Amino acid sequence: MLVGWLQGKGLLDMFTIGVSLAVAAIPEGLPIVVTVTLALGVMRMVKKRAIVKKLPIVETLGCCNVICSDKTGTLTKNEMTVTHLFTADGLHVEVTGVGYNGTGEVLLHGEEIHGFSNTSVSKIVEAGCICNDAVIRNNTLMGRPTEGALIALAMKMGLEGQQQEYVRLEENPFSSEQKWMAVRCVHHTQQDQPGVYYMKGAYEQVIRFCSYYHSKGATLPLNHQQRELYQQQKSYMGSSGLRVLAFASGSEMGNLSFLGLVGIIDPPRSGVKEAVGTLISSGVAIKMITGDSQETAVSIAGRLGIYTKGSQSLSGEEVDQMDLQQLSQMVPRIVVFYRASPRHKLKIVKSLQNIGAVVAMTGDGVNDAVALKAADIGVAMGQTGTDVCKEAADMILVDDDFQTILSAIEEGKGIYNNIKNFVRFQLSTSIAALTLISLATLMNFPNPLNAMQILWINIIMDGPPAQSLGVEPVDKDVIRKPPRNVRDSILTRSLLIKVLVSALVIVCGTLFVFWRELQDNLITPRDTTMTFTCFVFFDMFNALSSRSQTRMVHEMGLCSNKMFCYAVLGSIMGQLAVIYFPPLQSVFQTESLSIFGKKDMLAH
């Protein structure tokens, strides 16, 4: 403005243009585009069965480089089915059938067992039925899936009625900390008796309460040899991917009789292995946290591609023994945390954050809430999650499916790219407008654009074409790119180079047209109209090239973003109205261009 005034140009004209440039230079559309882009991303994620409670989390998903996931229900189907029994006296029993119903058989040496035909087997099934809070009605489970599998086993043997035959006098409920459940019951015909304890839970916990074992209807002292046998069988069943439960009964809690082991299969969800492979190949580490035994956890993790050669596992007890600094040094190498409880999750999250990781943590219980709150992205389960857990989380998986996390990360990366595309378009247009006026002033040319024309360009810059860049479809290859560093600026070196190149092309092209029009040394409305229209059309091509940072227009598809096509078409129609509609001609100081003028502009 000062240079123009010193050159003898009108102070009011220069002031008006200066204010117009100041308005054009401020990217006031950026907050709107960011908010709308994030909101639209949230709406798209709802269709993919993920509910995001906080808008900034959508963008944070693109930075996530560690996912700590529960096993049961997230990586697996949480559809438990008993497939194998091992009795305390050494019998191996196979179980057929799936689902929460009585369809299937319990087979010993190929022959079906039913009712109390085999005491060793029926004792385990009876204990699993009595020490149980689940109910199956019309093939529908009400209760925990693990307990549902035990009721289904009892149905296959015709022993499901035992649950109603006993009156419960006392209960020690299951918890993730103690990993066992026990009840004291008495038969409804013998309610004057002290009752019998039935226990189920993790083998290493149940065996601590046992002094005897059950063998063909008799009770024998539990010796070291028997303990070794049970440990071997537990390890064998666990390494097959089975969740192993141990059962015991007796009149005193400290002197129970060991009844045997039950192996329950919980198959991995379809598509999870592929999702895990995609995430790991893109630089996202997956860590599985489960209450299961080491053998079971490692087996399932191996099937899903989480646990590979050279991977390590760590128990919840070992996590307790380490301080935060020791765990931080070790946690990058650990992919499976077994026999872990919710209180271990918080320590795992903090140890990962100590080494600069951006952590997503899944959870479903009340005790998981603290870890979910501490994680960068807390993910609650929509079906099995408690209200407390959902309240603490940033995102809720409606279907409890791990694949939904992959979709959410993909959406987060795509949204961030769309914001970068918008920033590129806005900055290049602003810089081009500022540079054009500045160069024209320094070269002592008349002003190529008047104040109203600059403001019209600003409307296009912040208007429909710019907004439509925020709804660009997510590039399918974006998920394969590594997570970005959370500390990285949005204005990277490559982005700035692209901005400057785009601005240079717009300025050079527009100045060339303006210079050609000025060869008669007279500035006319036609000259500014040609320059103005040239700038707008250059800007439309700039918007087209800003749709992607890595792909060409023909690779994306010209009409893949219909909103962008409509926005550009609307902007061109608006530009034609500014040129040819008389009331707007007087406002923008334009004049109609003949067909020769258009040809001339295109030739330039």
XYZ file of C-alpha atoms in Angstrom:
604
model
C 0.000 0.000 0.000
C 2.838 2.402 0.863
C 4.718 1.586 -2.362
C 1.590 2.182 -4.445
C 0.977 5.527 -2.740
C 4.596 6.593 -3.374
C 4.089 5.688 -7.029
C 1.228 8.176 -7.187
C -1.673 5.747 -7.049
C -4.821 6.734 -5.184
C -4.480 6.277 -1.414
C -8.112 5.187 -1.035
C -7.772 2.625 -3.834
C -4.581 1.198 -2.331
C -6.138 1.125 1.144
C -9.205 -0.722 -0.154
C -7.067 -3.286 -1.960
C -4.810 -3.654 1.111
C -7.801 -4.414 3.343
C -9.150 -6.867 0.747
C -5.784 -8.660 0.615
C -5.672 -8.813 4.416
C -9.114 -10.458 4.407
C -8.033 -12.880 1.675
C -4.791 -13.732 3.476
C -6.550 -14.874 6.670
C -7.701 -18.523 6.326
C -10.977 -17.973 8.181
C -12.424 -21.071 6.509
C -9.899 -23.384 8.187
C -11.744 -23.840 11.539
C -14.975 -24.512 9.654
C -13.386 -27.067 7.325
C -11.566 -28.845 10.177
C -14.745 -29.086 12.270
C -16.930 -30.174 9.346
C -14.320 -32.688 8.142
C -14.009 -34.234 11.607
C -17.801 -34.300 12.039
C -18.303 -35.991 8.664
C -15.564 -38.454 9.601
C -17.437 -39.290 12.814
C -20.617 -39.874 10.782
C -18.767 -42.203 8.392
C -17.285 -44.089 11.338
C -20.757 -44.649 12.800
C -21.627 -46.517 9.591
C -18.542 -48.668 10.236
C -19.831 -49.483 13.750
C -17.576 -47.124 15.689
C -18.949 -44.288 17.829
C -16.492 -41.463 18.506
C -17.347 -39.292 21.503
C -14.719 -36.580 20.998
C -13.924 -34.994 17.621
C -10.137 -34.594 18.151
C -9.826 -38.364 18.657
C -10.608 -38.886 14.951
C -7.401 -37.055 14.055
C -5.445 -38.727 16.896
C -6.261 -42.147 15.422
C -3.853 -41.374 12.582
C -1.005 -41.072 15.128
C -1.780 -44.332 16.956
C 1.239 -46.663 16.839
C 0.347 -49.175 19.586
C -2.950 -51.003 20.139
C -3.418 -52.921 23.391
C -6.347 -55.249 22.812
C -8.303 -57.678 24.950
C -8.432 -61.178 23.525
C -11.896 -62.442 24.378
C -14.667 -60.868 22.341
C -12.400 -58.451 20.464
C -9.847 -60.668 18.757
C -12.028 -63.743 19.249
C -15.777 -64.309 18.777
C -16.573 -64.799 22.483
C -18.639 -67.826 21.452
C -17.381 -70.440 23.887
C -17.744 -74.172 23.227
C -16.377 -77.039 25.336
C -14.397 -79.412 23.109
C -12.264 -81.465 25.509
C -12.326 -82.810 29.071
C -9.534 -84.396 31.086
C -10.633 -86.103 34.284
C -8.547 -86.282 37.442
C -8.061 -90.028 36.908
C -6.657 -89.584 33.403
C -9.595 -89.951 30.986
C -9.640 -87.920 27.751
C -13.158 -86.992 26.628
C -14.134 -85.309 23.346
C -17.203 -83.080 22.970
C -18.991 -82.323 19.681
C -21.491 -79.627 18.728
C -21.365 -75.836 18.832
C -23.587 -73.105 20.202
C -25.506 -72.647 23.418
C -27.726 -75.707 23.058
C -27.789 -79.438 23.748
C -26.891 -80.461 20.211
C -23.797 -82.653 20.287
C -22.279 -85.636 22.080
C -19.822 -86.312 24.885
C -17.579 -89.159 23.700
C -15.208 -91.412 25.653
C -13.256 -93.820 23.417
C -15.829 -93.159 20.692
C -18.837 -94.060 22.867
C -21.398 -91.509 24.043
C -21.638 -90.726 27.749
C -24.957 -89.603 29.165
C -26.114 -88.746 32.676
C -24.098 -90.349 35.464
C -22.873 -93.319 33.386
C -19.277 -92.280 34.078
C -18.700 -90.814 37.544
C -15.383 -89.081 36.741
C -16.876 -87.185 33.790
C -20.244 -86.430 35.386
C -18.520 -84.958 38.474
C -16.775 -82.328 36.322
C -19.961 -81.540 34.375
C -21.998 -81.346 37.581
C -19.490 -78.947 39.185
C -19.505 -76.761 36.065
C -23.320 -76.652 36.128
C -23.711 -75.893 39.847
C -20.853 -73.371 40.152
C -22.497 -71.257 37.488
C -24.632 -68.120 37.154
C -25.594 -68.470 33.481
C -28.951 -69.578 32.082
C -29.790 -70.821 28.577
C -33.380 -70.357 27.409
C -34.503 -71.074 23.838
C -30.868 -71.317 22.696
C -30.267 -67.814 24.081
C -27.568 -67.267 26.678
C -28.088 -65.006 29.666
C -24.761 -64.684 31.434
C -21.064 -65.100 30.730
C -20.125 -67.018 27.549
C -17.677 -69.236 29.463
C -20.405 -70.284 31.889
C -22.820 -70.705 28.986
C -20.442 -73.237 27.430
C -20.505 -75.261 30.683
C -24.334 -75.236 30.770
C -24.370 -76.383 27.119
C -22.015 -79.240 28.098
C -24.411 -80.252 30.883
C -27.313 -80.158 28.379
C -25.443 -82.573 26.104
C -25.171 -85.014 29.013
C -28.697 -84.375 30.295
C -27.421 -82.913 33.569
C -28.612 -79.292 33.188
C -31.297 -79.945 35.829
C -28.606 -80.256 38.521
C -28.463 -76.449 38.711
C -32.002 -76.384 40.160
C -31.430 -79.407 42.416
C -29.070 -77.481 44.701
C -29.661 -74.522 47.010
C -26.800 -72.027 47.117
C -25.735 -71.119 50.672
C -22.588 -69.105 49.974
C -20.743 -67.664 46.978
C -17.279 -66.332 46.223
C -17.861 -64.591 42.850
C -15.321 -64.692 40.052
C -13.022 -61.704 39.644
C -10.189 -60.990 37.253
C -7.878 -60.615 40.249
C -8.445 -63.977 41.989
C -9.395 -65.894 38.792
C -11.685 -68.416 40.488
C -15.282 -68.807 41.645
C -16.628 -70.997 44.412
C -20.086 -71.738 45.803
C -21.282 -73.721 48.826
C -24.442 -75.629 48.006
C -26.697 -78.217 49.533
C -29.146 -80.549 47.806
C -32.710 -79.343 48.275
C -33.599 -82.652 50.021
C -30.704 -82.276 52.530
C -30.936 -78.672 53.630
C -29.972 -79.554 57.176
C -26.472 -80.567 55.945
C -23.457 -78.150 55.973
C -23.190 -78.259 52.187
C -20.481 -78.940 49.602
C -18.060 -76.481 47.962
C -17.773 -76.405 44.171
C -14.956 -74.421 42.573
C -13.903 -73.507 39.055
C -11.198 -71.219 37.704
C -7.603 -70.989 36.493
C -5.713 -74.226 37.109
C -2.887 -72.661 39.125
C -5.429 -71.031 41.457
C -7.769 -74.014 41.900
C -4.979 -76.530 42.528
C -3.831 -74.463 45.540
C -7.077 -75.390 47.338
C -6.801 -79.112 46.551
C -5.359 -81.841 48.776
C -7.043 -84.777 47.042
C -8.117 -85.875 43.597
C -11.148 -87.805 42.394
C -10.545 -91.245 40.865
C -13.353 -93.610 39.796
C -15.641 -92.514 42.617
C -12.907 -92.575 45.287
C -10.908 -89.725 46.822
C -7.132 -90.147 46.847
C -4.339 -87.936 48.245
C -2.925 -85.503 45.686
C 0.773 -86.180 45.127
C 3.497 -84.450 43.141
C 3.206 -86.927 40.250
C -0.474 -86.109 39.793
C 0.206 -82.378 39.909
C 2.841 -82.777 37.171
C 0.346 -84.735 35.040
C -2.329 -82.049 35.387
C 0.181 -79.304 34.605
C 1.256 -81.121 31.431
C -2.349 -81.600 30.329
C -3.153 -77.959 31.052
C -0.173 -76.861 28.958
C -1.094 -79.246 26.136
C -4.700 -78.026 25.998
C -3.601 -74.384 26.246
C -1.082 -74.746 23.418
C -3.986 -75.967 21.257
C -5.649 -72.588 21.773
C -8.152 -73.814 24.363
C -9.163 -71.811 27.417
C -8.554 -74.233 30.297
C -10.714 -74.321 33.427
C -10.015 -76.507 36.453
C -12.743 -77.920 38.736
C -12.770 -79.106 42.335
C -15.272 -79.963 45.080
C -15.226 -80.847 48.749
C -16.497 -80.075 52.224
C -13.688 -77.636 53.121
C -12.190 -74.885 50.987
C -8.611 -75.809 51.859
C -9.070 -79.552 51.319
C -10.911 -79.887 48.042
C -10.772 -82.837 45.643
C -9.482 -82.048 42.160
C -12.016 -83.177 39.531
C -10.328 -82.387 36.237
C -9.844 -79.893 33.373
C -12.176 -78.559 30.702
C -10.909 -77.107 27.401
C -13.080 -74.398 25.841
C -12.521 -73.075 22.334
C -13.141 -69.433 21.467
C -12.419 -69.132 17.732
C -10.746 -65.981 16.352
C -13.036 -63.518 14.589
C -13.020 -63.718 10.811
C -10.924 -60.983 9.240
C -8.971 -60.209 12.413
C -5.804 -61.941 11.196
C -5.843 -59.847 8.009
C -6.507 -56.658 10.006
C -3.629 -57.455 12.383
C -1.310 -58.116 9.425
C -2.268 -54.818 7.773
C -1.702 -52.833 10.961
C 1.632 -54.477 11.785
C 2.898 -53.942 8.217
C 1.972 -50.238 8.501
C 4.004 -49.810 11.688
C 1.300 -50.248 14.360
C 2.306 -52.640 17.153
C -0.424 -54.972 18.487
C -0.257 -56.164 22.092
C -2.725 -58.745 23.374
C -3.793 -58.584 27.018
C -5.668 -61.561 28.440
C -6.445 -63.377 31.660
C -5.807 -66.745 29.992
C -2.765 -68.936 30.587
C 0.483 -68.382 28.717
C -0.022 -71.412 26.461
C -3.544 -70.367 25.429
C -2.600 -66.716 24.938
C 0.500 -67.486 22.865
C -1.385 -70.042 20.756
C -4.211 -67.615 19.866
C -1.726 -64.759 19.301
C 0.269 -67.028 16.989
C -2.826 -67.880 14.937
C -3.623 -64.188 14.540
C -0.080 -63.240 13.524
C 0.571 -61.215 16.688
C 3.081 -63.653 18.201
C 5.892 -64.585 15.825
C 9.397 -65.986 16.111
C 11.385 -63.860 18.530
C 8.298 -62.407 20.258
C 8.043 -62.406 24.045
C 5.236 -62.702 26.587
C 4.895 -61.416 30.148
C 2.609 -62.414 32.999
C 0.574 -60.061 35.150
C 2.605 -61.192 38.163
C 5.848 -60.174 36.425
C 4.307 -56.797 35.553
C 3.612 -56.289 39.275
C 7.224 -57.043 40.165
C 8.655 -54.416 37.781
C 8.717 -50.689 38.328
C 7.560 -48.357 35.560
C 11.079 -47.717 34.263
C 11.921 -51.432 33.985
C 8.632 -52.169 32.232
C 9.181 -49.263 29.792
C 12.501 -50.784 28.741
C 10.974 -54.224 28.221
C 7.503 -53.426 26.832
C 8.536 -52.842 23.169
C 9.511 -56.525 22.901
C 6.377 -57.887 24.612
C 3.381 -58.772 22.412
C 1.351 -60.931 24.832
C 0.446 -60.147 28.447
C -1.138 -63.253 30.013
C -2.831 -63.809 33.373
C -3.286 -60.027 33.370
C -6.017 -58.064 35.115
C -7.427 -54.541 34.573
C -5.010 -53.011 37.091
C -2.093 -54.171 34.927
C -3.516 -52.302 31.924
C -2.859 -48.898 33.482
C 0.786 -49.762 34.141
C 1.188 -51.079 30.583
C -0.318 -47.874 29.132
C 1.968 -45.629 31.186
C 5.065 -47.665 30.298
C 4.269 -47.328 26.591
C 3.593 -43.591 26.899
C 6.948 -43.263 28.678
C 8.692 -44.297 25.453
C 6.634 -41.880 23.338
C 3.983 -44.272 22.019
C 0.461 -43.134 21.154
C -1.625 -45.887 22.748
C -5.121 -47.187 22.010
C -6.449 -49.414 24.800
C -9.570 -51.591 24.692
C -11.670 -52.538 27.704
C -15.138 -53.634 28.800
C -15.223 -53.793 32.601
C -15.672 -51.244 35.380
C -12.044 -51.742 36.421
C -10.846 -50.935 32.883
C -12.116 -47.341 33.122
C -8.905 -45.934 34.646
C -6.695 -47.441 31.917
C -9.062 -46.246 29.176
C -8.966 -42.731 30.594
C -5.151 -42.771 30.762
C -4.712 -44.077 27.192
C -4.450 -41.649 24.292
C -7.429 -43.420 22.744
C -9.713 -45.351 25.097
C -11.836 -47.927 23.237
C -14.873 -49.468 24.974
C -16.885 -52.493 23.871
C -20.452 -51.657 22.846
C -22.007 -55.073 23.505
C -20.165 -56.344 26.582
C -18.887 -53.020 27.966
C -20.231 -51.532 31.190
C -21.682 -48.011 31.347
C -18.695 -46.830 33.414
C -16.308 -48.164 30.781
C -18.211 -46.498 27.919
C -18.277 -43.193 29.788
C -14.500 -43.234 30.272
C -13.733 -44.215 26.656
C -13.131 -41.934 23.685
C -14.525 -44.433 21.187
C -17.050 -47.280 21.397
C -16.957 -50.373 19.161
C -20.633 -51.189 18.573
C -19.890 -54.780 17.495
C -16.827 -55.351 19.742
C -14.863 -56.226 16.575
C -11.132 -55.534 16.276
C -11.526 -54.835 12.548
C -13.500 -51.722 13.458
C -10.332 -50.249 15.005
C -8.585 -50.729 11.648
C -11.422 -48.860 9.899
C -11.228 -46.074 12.486
C -7.461 -45.633 12.036
C -7.928 -45.612 8.264
C -10.581 -42.900 8.608
C -8.352 -40.876 10.952
C -5.456 -40.920 8.483
C -7.784 -39.994 5.613
C -9.264 -37.045 7.506
C -5.821 -35.679 8.327
C -4.863 -35.911 4.642
C -8.039 -34.039 3.667
C -7.187 -31.250 6.099
C -3.699 -31.047 4.563
C -5.246 -30.851 1.093
C -7.428 -27.944 2.187
C -4.463 -26.143 3.792
C -2.475 -26.583 0.576
C -5.296 -25.092 -1.505
C -5.916 -22.157 0.844
C -2.270 -21.228 1.313
C -1.432 -21.449 -2.388
C -4.423 -19.242 -3.290
C -3.633 -16.685 -0.565
C 0.048 -16.517 -1.491
C -0.823 -16.221 -5.187
C -3.234 -13.309 -4.588
C -0.777 -11.475 -2.321
C 2.152 -12.047 -4.685
C 0.162 -10.984 -7.759
C -0.816 -7.614 -6.277
C 2.640 -7.077 -4.755
C 4.506 -7.796 -8.002
C 2.130 -5.631 -10.027
C 2.693 -2.765 -7.589
C 6.484 -3.186 -7.520
C 6.593 -3.370 -11.334
C 4.490 -0.181 -11.448
C 1.658 -1.973 -13.267
C -1.940 -0.930 -12.662
C -3.677 -3.158 -10.094
C -4.693 -6.341 -11.955
C -7.559 -7.062 -9.537
C -9.879 -4.656 -7.753
C -11.058 -5.044 -4.153
C -14.372 -6.781 -5.031
C -12.612 -9.270 -7.298
C -10.132 -10.135 -4.522
C -13.034 -10.730 -2.131
C -14.746 -12.957 -4.739
C -11.552 -15.035 -4.972
C -11.589 -15.239 -1.169
C -15.172 -16.581 -1.286
C -14.049 -19.299 -3.715
C -10.986 -20.011 -1.574
C -13.070 -20.520 1.583
C -16.261 -21.607 -0.134
C -17.612 -24.764 -1.796
C -14.427 -25.955 -3.607
C -12.393 -25.649 -0.407
C -15.085 -27.263 1.763
C -15.475 -30.148 -0.703
C -11.790 -31.071 -0.247
C -12.741 -32.063 3.303
C -15.049 -34.825 2.053
C -12.561 -36.422 -0.348
C -12.988 -40.247 -0.146
C -10.328 -42.000 1.928
C -7.480 -43.377 -0.161
C -7.435 -47.176 0.172
C -3.631 -47.159 0.468
C -3.595 -44.704 3.367
C -3.829 -47.474 5.978
C -0.529 -48.938 4.723
C 1.325 -45.740 5.511
C 3.101 -45.557 8.882
C 1.538 -43.555 11.720
C 2.701 -39.974 11.706
C 4.587 -38.483 14.627
C 2.170 -36.648 16.896
C 4.687 -33.791 17.174
C 4.990 -33.302 13.400
C 3.701 -30.016 12.014
C 0.959 -30.075 9.405
C 3.145 -27.758 7.310
C 5.813 -30.205 6.215
C 8.594 -29.309 3.803
C 6.970 -31.216 0.928
C 3.639 -29.472 1.525
C 5.268 -26.033 1.533
C 7.061 -26.822 -1.753
C 3.752 -27.867 -3.339
C 2.084 -24.683 -2.023
C 4.824 -22.459 -3.454
C 4.867 -24.258 -6.829
C 1.071 -23.941 -7.141
C 1.191 -20.270 -6.174
C 4.020 -19.639 -8.674
C 2.046 -21.230 -11.531
C -1.050 -19.135 -10.719
C 0.974 -15.892 -10.435
C 3.039 -16.454 -13.598
C 0.012 -17.452 -15.672
C -2.134 -14.570 -14.451
C 0.648 -11.966 -14.793
C 1.371 -13.141 -18.317
C -2.263 -12.665 -19.342
C -2.331 -9.253 -17.637
C 0.910 -8.193 -19.372
C -0.453 -9.253 -22.784
C -3.634 -7.261 -22.187
C -1.627 -4.185 -21.147
C 0.362 -3.938 -24.384
C -1.771 -0.953 -25.444
C -0.700 0.744 -22.152
C -4.341 1.320 -21.233
C -6.125 -0.446 -18.337
C -9.719 -1.260 -19.225
C -12.487 -3.338 -17.556
C -11.809 -6.007 -20.180
C -8.181 -6.253 -19.051
C -9.086 -6.777 -15.384
C -11.909 -9.156 -16.363
C -9.501 -11.306 -18.384
C -6.975 -11.297 -15.522
C -9.654 -11.967 -12.916
C -11.188 -14.867 -14.877
C -7.759 -16.323 -15.603
C -6.915 -16.281 -11.876
C -10.215 -18.002 -10.973
C -9.745 -20.764 -13.561
C -6.130 -21.290 -12.452
C -7.487 -21.608 -8.912
C -10.027 -24.246 -9.984
C -7.191 -26.331 -11.474
C -5.251 -25.725 -8.249
C -8.189 -27.153 -6.270
C -8.221 -30.179 -8.570
C -4.499 -30.830 -8.011
C -4.950 -30.366 -4.226
C -7.294 -33.348 -3.943
C -4.379 -35.664 -3.128
C -0.777 -35.269 -2.006
C 0.419 -38.491 -3.628
C -1.893 -39.452 -6.506
C -2.684 -37.951 -9.890
C -6.223 -36.921 -10.854
C -6.630 -39.809 -13.326
C -5.613 -42.285 -10.601
C -8.268 -40.991 -8.194
C -10.975 -40.598 -10.809
C -12.183 -37.175 -11.918
C -15.666 -37.658 -10.473
C -14.820 -39.809 -7.440
C -15.641 -36.809 -5.204
C -19.054 -35.723 -6.497
C -19.260 -32.890 -3.970
C -16.060 -31.406 -5.432
C -17.458 -31.621 -8.970
C -20.637 -29.814 -7.921
C -18.596 -27.170 -6.046
C -16.331 -26.438 -9.032
C -19.298 -26.347 -11.394
C -21.074 -23.918 -9.046
C -17.983 -21.709 -8.834
C -17.657 -21.593 -12.637
C -21.354 -20.720 -12.943
C -20.827 -17.958 -10.365
C -17.838 -16.652 -12.297
C -19.884 -16.530 -15.510
C -22.619 -14.656 -13.671
C -20.065 -12.094 -12.432
C -18.893 -11.567 -16.027
C -22.205 -11.604 -17.916
C -24.944 -10.592 -15.435
C -25.285 -6.762 -15.687
C -26.047 -5.997 -12.007
C -22.951 -7.992 -10.977
C -20.861 -6.381 -13.721
C -21.288 -3.003 -12.079
C -20.378 -4.395 -8.658
C -17.255 -6.277 -9.792
C -16.327 -3.789 -12.577
C -16.278 -6.482 -15.255
C -17.478 -6.600 -18.834
C -18.694 -9.390 -21.060
C -15.980 -11.319 -22.848
C -16.547 -12.209 -26.487
C -15.810 -15.668 -27.829
C -12.544 -14.276 -29.175
C -11.597 -13.055 -25.729
C -12.197 -16.509 -24.313
C -10.154 -18.135 -27.047
C -7.384 -15.642 -26.390
C -7.432 -16.432 -22.669
C -7.336 -20.185 -23.313
C -4.496 -19.702 -25.788
C -2.510 -17.894 -23.100
